[in-house]
CSV table of C-alpha atoms in Angstrom, one decimal:
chain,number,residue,atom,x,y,z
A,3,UNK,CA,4.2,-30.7,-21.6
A,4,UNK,CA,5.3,-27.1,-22.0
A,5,UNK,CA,3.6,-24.9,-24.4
A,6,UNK,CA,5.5,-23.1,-26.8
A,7,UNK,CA,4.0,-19.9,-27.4
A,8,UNK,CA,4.5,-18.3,-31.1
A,9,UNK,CA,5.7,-14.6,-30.5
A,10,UNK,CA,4.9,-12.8,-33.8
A,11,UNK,CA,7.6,-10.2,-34.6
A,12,UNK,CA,6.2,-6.6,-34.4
A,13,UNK,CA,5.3,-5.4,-37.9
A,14,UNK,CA,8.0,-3.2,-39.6
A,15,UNK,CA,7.3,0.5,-39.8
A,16,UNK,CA,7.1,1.6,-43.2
A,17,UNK,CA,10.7,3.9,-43.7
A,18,UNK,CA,10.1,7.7,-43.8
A,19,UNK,CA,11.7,9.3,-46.4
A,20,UNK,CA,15.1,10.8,-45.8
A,21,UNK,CA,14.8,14.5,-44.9
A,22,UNK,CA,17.0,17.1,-47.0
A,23,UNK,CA,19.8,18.3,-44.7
A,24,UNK,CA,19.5,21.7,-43.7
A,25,UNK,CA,22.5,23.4,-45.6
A,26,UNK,CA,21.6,21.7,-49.0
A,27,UNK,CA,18.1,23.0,-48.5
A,28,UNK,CA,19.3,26.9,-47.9
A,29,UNK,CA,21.7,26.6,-50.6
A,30,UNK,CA,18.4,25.6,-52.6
A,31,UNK,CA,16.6,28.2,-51.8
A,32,UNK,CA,19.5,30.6,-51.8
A,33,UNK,CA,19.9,29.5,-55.3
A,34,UNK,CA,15.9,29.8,-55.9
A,35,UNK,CA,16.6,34.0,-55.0
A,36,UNK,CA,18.9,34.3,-57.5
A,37,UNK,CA,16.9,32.8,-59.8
A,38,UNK,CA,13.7,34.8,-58.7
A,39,UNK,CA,15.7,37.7,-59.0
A,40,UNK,CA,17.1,37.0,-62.6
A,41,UNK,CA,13.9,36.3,-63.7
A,42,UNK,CA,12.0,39.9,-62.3
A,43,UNK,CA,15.4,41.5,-63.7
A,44,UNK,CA,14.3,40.5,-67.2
A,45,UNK,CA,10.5,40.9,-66.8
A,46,UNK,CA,11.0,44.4,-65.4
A,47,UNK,CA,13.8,45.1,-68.5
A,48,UNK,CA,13.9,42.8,-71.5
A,49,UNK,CA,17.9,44.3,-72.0
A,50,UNK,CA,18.9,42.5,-68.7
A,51,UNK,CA,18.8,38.8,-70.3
A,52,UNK,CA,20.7,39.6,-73.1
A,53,UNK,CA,24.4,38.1,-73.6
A,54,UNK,CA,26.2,41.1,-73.2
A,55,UNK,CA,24.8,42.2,-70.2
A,56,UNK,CA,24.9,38.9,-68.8
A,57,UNK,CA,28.6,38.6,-69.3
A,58,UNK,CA,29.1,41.6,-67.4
A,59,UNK,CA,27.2,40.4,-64.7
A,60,UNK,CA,29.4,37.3,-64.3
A,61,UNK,CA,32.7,39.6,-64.8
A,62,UNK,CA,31.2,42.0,-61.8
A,63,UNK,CA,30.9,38.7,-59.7
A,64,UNK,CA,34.4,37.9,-60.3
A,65,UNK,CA,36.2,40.2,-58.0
A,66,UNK,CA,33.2,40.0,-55.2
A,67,UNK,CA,32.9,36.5,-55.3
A,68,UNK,CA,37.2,36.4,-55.0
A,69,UNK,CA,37.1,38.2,-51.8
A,70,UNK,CA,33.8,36.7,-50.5
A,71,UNK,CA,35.6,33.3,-50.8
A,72,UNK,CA,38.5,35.0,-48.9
A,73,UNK,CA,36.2,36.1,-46.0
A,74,UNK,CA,34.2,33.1,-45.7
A,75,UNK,CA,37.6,31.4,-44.2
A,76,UNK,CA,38.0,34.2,-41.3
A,77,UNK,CA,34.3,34.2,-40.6
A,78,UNK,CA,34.2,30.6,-40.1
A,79,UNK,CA,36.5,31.4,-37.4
A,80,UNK,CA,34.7,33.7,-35.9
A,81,UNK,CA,36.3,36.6,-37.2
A,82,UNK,CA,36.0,39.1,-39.5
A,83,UNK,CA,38.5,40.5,-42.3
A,84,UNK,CA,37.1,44.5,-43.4
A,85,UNK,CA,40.2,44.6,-45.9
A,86,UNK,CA,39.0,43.6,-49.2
A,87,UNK,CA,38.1,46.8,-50.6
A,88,UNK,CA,40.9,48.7,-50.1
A,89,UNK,CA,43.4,46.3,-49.7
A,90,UNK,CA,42.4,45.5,-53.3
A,91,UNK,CA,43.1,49.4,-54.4
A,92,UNK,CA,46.7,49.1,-52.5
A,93,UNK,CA,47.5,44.8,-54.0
A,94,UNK,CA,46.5,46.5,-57.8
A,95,UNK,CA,48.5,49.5,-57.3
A,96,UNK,CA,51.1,47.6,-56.2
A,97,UNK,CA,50.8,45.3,-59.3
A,98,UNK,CA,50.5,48.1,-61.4
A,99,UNK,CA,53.1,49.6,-60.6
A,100,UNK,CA,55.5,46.6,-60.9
A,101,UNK,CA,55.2,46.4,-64.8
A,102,UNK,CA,54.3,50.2,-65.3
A,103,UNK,CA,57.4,51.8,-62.9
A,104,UNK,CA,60.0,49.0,-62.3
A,105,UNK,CA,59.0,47.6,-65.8
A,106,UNK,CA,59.1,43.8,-63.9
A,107,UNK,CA,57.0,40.9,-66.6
A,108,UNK,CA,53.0,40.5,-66.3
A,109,UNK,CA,53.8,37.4,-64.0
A,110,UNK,CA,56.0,38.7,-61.7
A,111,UNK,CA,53.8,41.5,-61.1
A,112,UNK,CA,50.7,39.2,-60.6
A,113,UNK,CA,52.9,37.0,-57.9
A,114,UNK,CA,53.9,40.2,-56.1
A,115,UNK,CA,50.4,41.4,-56.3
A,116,UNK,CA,49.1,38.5,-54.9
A,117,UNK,CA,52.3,38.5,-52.1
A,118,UNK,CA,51.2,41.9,-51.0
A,119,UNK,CA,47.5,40.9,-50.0
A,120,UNK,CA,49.2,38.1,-48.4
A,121,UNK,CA,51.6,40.1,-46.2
A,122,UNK,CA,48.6,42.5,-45.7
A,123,UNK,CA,46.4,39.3,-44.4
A,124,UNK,CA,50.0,38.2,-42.5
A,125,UNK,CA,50.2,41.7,-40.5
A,126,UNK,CA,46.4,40.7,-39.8
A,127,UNK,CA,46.9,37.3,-38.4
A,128,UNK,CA,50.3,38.9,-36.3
A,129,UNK,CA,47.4,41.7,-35.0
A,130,UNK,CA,44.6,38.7,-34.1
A,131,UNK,CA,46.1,36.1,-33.5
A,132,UNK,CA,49.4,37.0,-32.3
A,133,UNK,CA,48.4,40.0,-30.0
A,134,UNK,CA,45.2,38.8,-29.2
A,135,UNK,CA,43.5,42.2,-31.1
A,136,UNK,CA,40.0,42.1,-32.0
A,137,UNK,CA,39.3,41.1,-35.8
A,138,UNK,CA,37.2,43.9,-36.4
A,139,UNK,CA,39.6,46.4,-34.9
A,140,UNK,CA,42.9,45.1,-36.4
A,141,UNK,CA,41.1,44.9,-40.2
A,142,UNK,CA,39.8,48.1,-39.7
A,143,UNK,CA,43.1,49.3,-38.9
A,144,UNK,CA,45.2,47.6,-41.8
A,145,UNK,CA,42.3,49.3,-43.8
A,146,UNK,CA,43.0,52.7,-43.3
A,147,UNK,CA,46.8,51.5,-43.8
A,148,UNK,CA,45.6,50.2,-47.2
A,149,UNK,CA,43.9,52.6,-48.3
A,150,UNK,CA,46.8,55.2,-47.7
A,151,UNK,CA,49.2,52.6,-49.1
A,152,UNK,CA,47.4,52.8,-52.2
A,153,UNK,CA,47.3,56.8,-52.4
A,154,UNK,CA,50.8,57.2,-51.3
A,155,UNK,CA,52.5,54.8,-54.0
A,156,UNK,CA,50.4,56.0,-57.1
A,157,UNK,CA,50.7,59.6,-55.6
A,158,UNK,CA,46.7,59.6,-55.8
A,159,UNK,CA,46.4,58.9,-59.2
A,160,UNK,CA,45.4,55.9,-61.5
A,161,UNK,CA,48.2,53.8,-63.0
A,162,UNK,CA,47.3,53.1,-66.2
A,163,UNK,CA,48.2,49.6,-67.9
A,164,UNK,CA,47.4,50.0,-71.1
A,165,UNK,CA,50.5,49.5,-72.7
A,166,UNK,CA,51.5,46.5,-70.6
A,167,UNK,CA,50.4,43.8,-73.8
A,168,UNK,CA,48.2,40.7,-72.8
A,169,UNK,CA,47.6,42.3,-69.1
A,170,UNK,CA,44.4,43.1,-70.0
A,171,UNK,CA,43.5,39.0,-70.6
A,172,UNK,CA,44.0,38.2,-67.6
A,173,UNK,CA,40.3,39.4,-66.6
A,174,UNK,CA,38.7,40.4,-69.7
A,175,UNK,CA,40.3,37.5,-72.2
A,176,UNK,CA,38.0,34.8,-73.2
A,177,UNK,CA,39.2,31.1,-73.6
A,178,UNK,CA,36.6,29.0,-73.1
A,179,UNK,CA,32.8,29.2,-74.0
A,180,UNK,CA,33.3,32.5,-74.5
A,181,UNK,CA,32.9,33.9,-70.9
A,182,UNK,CA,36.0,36.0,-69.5
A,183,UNK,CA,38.8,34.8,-67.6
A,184,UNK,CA,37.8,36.4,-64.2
A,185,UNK,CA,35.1,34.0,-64.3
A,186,UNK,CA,36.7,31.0,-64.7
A,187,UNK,CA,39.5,32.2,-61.7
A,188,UNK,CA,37.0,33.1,-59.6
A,189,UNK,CA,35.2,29.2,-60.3
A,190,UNK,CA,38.5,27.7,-59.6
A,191,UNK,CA,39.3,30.0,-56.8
A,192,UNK,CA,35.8,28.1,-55.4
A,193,UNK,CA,36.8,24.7,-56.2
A,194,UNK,CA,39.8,24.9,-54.4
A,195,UNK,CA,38.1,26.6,-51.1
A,196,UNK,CA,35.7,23.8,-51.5
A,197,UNK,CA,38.6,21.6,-51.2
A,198,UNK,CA,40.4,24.3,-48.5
A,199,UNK,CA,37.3,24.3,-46.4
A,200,UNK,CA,36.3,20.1,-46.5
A,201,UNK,CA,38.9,18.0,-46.9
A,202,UNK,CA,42.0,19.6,-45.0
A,203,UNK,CA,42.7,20.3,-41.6
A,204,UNK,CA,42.8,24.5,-42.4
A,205,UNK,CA,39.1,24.5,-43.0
A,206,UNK,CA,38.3,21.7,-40.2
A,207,UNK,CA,40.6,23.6,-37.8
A,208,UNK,CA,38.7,26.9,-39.1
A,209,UNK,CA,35.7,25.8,-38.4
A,210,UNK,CA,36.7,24.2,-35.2
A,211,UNK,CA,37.5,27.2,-33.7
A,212,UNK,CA,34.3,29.0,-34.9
A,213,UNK,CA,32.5,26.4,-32.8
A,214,UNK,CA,34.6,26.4,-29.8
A,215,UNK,CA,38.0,28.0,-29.8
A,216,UNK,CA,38.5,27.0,-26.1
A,217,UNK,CA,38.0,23.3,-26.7
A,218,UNK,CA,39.8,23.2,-30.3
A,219,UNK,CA,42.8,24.6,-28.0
A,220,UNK,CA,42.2,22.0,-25.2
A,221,UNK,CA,42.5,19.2,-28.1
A,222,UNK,CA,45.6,20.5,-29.0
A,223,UNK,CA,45.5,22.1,-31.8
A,224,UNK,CA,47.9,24.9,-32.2
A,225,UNK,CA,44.9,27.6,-32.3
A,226,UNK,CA,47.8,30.9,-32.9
A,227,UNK,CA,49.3,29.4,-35.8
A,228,UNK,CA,46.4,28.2,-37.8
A,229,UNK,CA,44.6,30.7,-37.2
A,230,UNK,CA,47.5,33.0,-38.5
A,231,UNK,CA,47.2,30.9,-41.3
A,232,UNK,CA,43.5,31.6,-42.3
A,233,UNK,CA,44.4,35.3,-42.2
A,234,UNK,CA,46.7,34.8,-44.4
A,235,UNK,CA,45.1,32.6,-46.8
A,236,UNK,CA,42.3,35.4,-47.3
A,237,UNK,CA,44.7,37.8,-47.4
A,238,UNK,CA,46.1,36.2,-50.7
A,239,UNK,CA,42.4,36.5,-52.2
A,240,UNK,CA,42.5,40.0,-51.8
A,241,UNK,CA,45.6,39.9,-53.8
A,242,UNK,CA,44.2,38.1,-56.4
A,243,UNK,CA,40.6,40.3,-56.4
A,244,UNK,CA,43.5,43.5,-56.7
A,245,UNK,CA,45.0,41.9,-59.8
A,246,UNK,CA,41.7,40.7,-61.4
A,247,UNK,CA,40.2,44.2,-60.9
A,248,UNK,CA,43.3,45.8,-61.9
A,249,UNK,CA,43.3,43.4,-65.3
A,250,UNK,CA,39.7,44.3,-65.4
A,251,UNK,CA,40.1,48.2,-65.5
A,252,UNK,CA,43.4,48.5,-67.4
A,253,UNK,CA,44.3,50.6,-64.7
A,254,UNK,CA,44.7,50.6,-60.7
A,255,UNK,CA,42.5,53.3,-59.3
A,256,UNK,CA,43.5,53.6,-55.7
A,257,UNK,CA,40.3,55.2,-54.7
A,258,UNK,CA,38.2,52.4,-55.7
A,259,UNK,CA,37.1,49.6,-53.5
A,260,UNK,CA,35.6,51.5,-50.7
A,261,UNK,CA,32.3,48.9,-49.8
A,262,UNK,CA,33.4,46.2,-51.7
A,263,UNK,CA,34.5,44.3,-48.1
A,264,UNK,CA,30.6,44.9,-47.4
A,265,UNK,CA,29.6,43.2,-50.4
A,266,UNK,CA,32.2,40.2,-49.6
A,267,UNK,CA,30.8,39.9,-46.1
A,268,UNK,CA,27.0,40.1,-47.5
A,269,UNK,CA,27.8,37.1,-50.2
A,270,UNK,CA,29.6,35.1,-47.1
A,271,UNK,CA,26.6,35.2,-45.2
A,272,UNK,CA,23.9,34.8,-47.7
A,273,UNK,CA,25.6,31.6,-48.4
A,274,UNK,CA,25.1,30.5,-44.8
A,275,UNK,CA,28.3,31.4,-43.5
A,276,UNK,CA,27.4,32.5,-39.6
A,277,UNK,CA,28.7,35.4,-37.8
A,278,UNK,CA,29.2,33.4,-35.0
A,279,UNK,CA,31.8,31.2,-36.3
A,280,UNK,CA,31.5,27.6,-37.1
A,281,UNK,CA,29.6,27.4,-40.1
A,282,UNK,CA,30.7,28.4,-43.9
A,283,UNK,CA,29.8,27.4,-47.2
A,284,UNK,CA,31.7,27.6,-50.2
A,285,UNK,CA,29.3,26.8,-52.9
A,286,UNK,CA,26.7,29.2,-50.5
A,287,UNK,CA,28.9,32.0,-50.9
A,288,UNK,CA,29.6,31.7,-55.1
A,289,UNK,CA,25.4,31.9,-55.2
A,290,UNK,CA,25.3,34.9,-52.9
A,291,UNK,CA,27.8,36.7,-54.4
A,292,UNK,CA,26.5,36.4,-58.0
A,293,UNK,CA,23.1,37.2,-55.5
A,294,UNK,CA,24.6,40.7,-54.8
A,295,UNK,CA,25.9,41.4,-58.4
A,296,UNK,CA,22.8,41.1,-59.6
A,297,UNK,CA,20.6,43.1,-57.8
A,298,UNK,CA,23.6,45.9,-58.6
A,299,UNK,CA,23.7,45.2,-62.2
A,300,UNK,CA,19.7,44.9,-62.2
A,301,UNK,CA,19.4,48.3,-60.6
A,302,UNK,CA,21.5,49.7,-63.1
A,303,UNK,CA,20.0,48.5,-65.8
A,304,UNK,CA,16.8,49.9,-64.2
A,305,UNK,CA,18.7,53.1,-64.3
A,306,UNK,CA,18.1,53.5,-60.7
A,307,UNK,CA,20.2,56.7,-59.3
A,308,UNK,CA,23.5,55.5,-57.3
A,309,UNK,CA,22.4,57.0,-53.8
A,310,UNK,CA,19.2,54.7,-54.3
A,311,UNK,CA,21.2,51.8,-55.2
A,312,UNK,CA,23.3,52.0,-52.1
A,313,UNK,CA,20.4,52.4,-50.1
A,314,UNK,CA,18.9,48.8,-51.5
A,315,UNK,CA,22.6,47.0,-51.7
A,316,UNK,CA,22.8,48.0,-47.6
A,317,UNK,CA,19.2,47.0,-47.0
A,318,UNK,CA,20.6,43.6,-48.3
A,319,UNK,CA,23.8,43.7,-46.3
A,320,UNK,CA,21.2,44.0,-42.4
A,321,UNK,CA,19.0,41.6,-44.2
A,322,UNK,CA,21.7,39.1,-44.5
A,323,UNK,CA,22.9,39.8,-41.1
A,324,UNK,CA,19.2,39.8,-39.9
A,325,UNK,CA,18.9,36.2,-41.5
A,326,UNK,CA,22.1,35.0,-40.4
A,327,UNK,CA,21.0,36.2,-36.4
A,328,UNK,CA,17.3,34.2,-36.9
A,329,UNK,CA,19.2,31.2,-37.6
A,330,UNK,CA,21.9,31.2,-34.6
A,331,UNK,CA,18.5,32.0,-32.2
A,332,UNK,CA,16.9,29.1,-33.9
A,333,UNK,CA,20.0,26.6,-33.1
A,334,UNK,CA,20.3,27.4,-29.7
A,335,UNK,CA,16.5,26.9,-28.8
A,336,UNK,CA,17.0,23.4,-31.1
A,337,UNK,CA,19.8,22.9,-28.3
């Protein structure tokens, strides 16, 4: 007779807990600095919790977070966009100057405001991705084409707004909860890159191309075009950032906006956007951008001296870079 021996099944190993996936635990702890920072703000000045001062704060982050959001789309590509600043100054000049000169209505002038940052982030797509121009050369170049855009048209002066009825609401009005309107653009701006960025083939193509543009072209994907496309997209969120700050000022300063790119770049990779390419968050770069407001509006309140406070906010800026290098070493020794 044959034996039947009883195999016993090998005893189950007890399940390990899931881990927390990388990105969700930087934006944790990217969202545990701003915290940390709110909370020495207010230790080191009691005035820097209070209501007012926090609704400033959140109005501040309005326009950098607009054009952070912007620049989060041509860094996951790889790319770069330096025409925020002063492509805002020439987009609010230009929307300024729609009601205040031609006399157009608020709305029109908002849509043409936002059409110019678009045709400003079109001639940058045309530069990149049409003649094969590096990003940070082309940018740099529709810069300096902003910023004497902006200084030809006013004739170096502000255009005031002042008289243009309900303009002012656009950024400083107050429908909900009482917080102003920039905020709540600038939180719906987000939602929609959210969607922009995950659920559409824009932000998987974007991101795509970040990783490997050679082998998103080989798949087929028309690289040229949608990258075009990205440029353009972020060029419409410097639009936007013109008329918000424009809205915000009651006036179009074409002198302003000189570092606010920086700032834009700074919140993108704080958020975990890489340099690189191929890696961007959305909800990352709304924490680092209200990250970067507040240490400005915390050193003002500290009444620290503007030189000193430029020093600090470019310490930030190599920091950030310096961060966002450490991680790509740290993924290609994981490879």
């Amino acid at each position: 007779m044959s034996t039947v021996q009883a195999v016993s099944a090998p005893a189950k190993k007890p399940a390990l807990p899931r881990r927390i996936p990388s990105s969700s635990l930087q934006q944790l702890l990217i969202f545990g600095t701003w915290i940390v920072l709110l909370i020495g703000f207010s230790i080191a000045d009691p005035h820097f919790m209070r209501m007012g001062n926090i609704v400033a704060l959140l109005l501040a982050s309005a326009v950098t977070g607009i054009q952070a959001l912007g620049v989060t789309f041509t860094i996951a590509t790889g790319g770069i966009d330096i025409t925020p600043g002063l492509g805002m100054a020439m987009t609010g000049v230009i929307t300024a100057m729609c009601m205040v000169t031609f006399h157009l209505p608020i709305w029109l002038a908002v849509i043409i405001g936002i059409l110019s940052g678009a045709i400003l982030g079109w001639v940058n797509g045309l530069l990149i991705a049409g003649f094969k121009m590096q990003p940070m050369i082309a940018t740099l170049a529709m810069m300096l084409v902003a910023q004497g855009a902006a200084l030809v048209l006013s004739g170096s002066k502000p255009v005031y707004t002042t008289d243009e009825v309900g303009f002012d609401q656009i950024a400083r009005g107050t429908q909900l909860f009482g917080i102003p309107n920039a905020v709540w653009i600038f939180l719906g701006l987000a939602v929609i890159s959210w969607i922009i960025l995950n659920k559409t083939r824009l932000g998987r193509y974007a991101l795509a191309m970040g990783s490997n543009e050679e082998a998103t072209r080989m798949s087929g994907v028309n690289v040229r075009r949608w990258k075009w496309a990205i440029y353009v997209l972020a060029g419409s969120y410097t639009g936007l950032s013109g008329v918000v700050m424009t809205s915000r000022l009651s006036a179009a300063q074409p002198a302003t906006g000189s570092g606010y790119e920086m700032y834009a770049i700074a919140a993108a990779v704080i958020g975990g956007a890489s340099l690189a390419g191929g890696r961007a968050s959305i909800v990352g770069t709304v924490i680092g951008a209200l990250i970067i407001t507040t240490i400005n509006n915390g050193l003002q309140i500290l009444s620290v001296p503007d030189p000193w406070q430029k020093i600090f906010l470019g310490i930030v800026v190599v920091a950030a870079v310096l961060v966002d290098l450490y991680r790509q070493h740290n993924q290609k020794k994981v490879k």
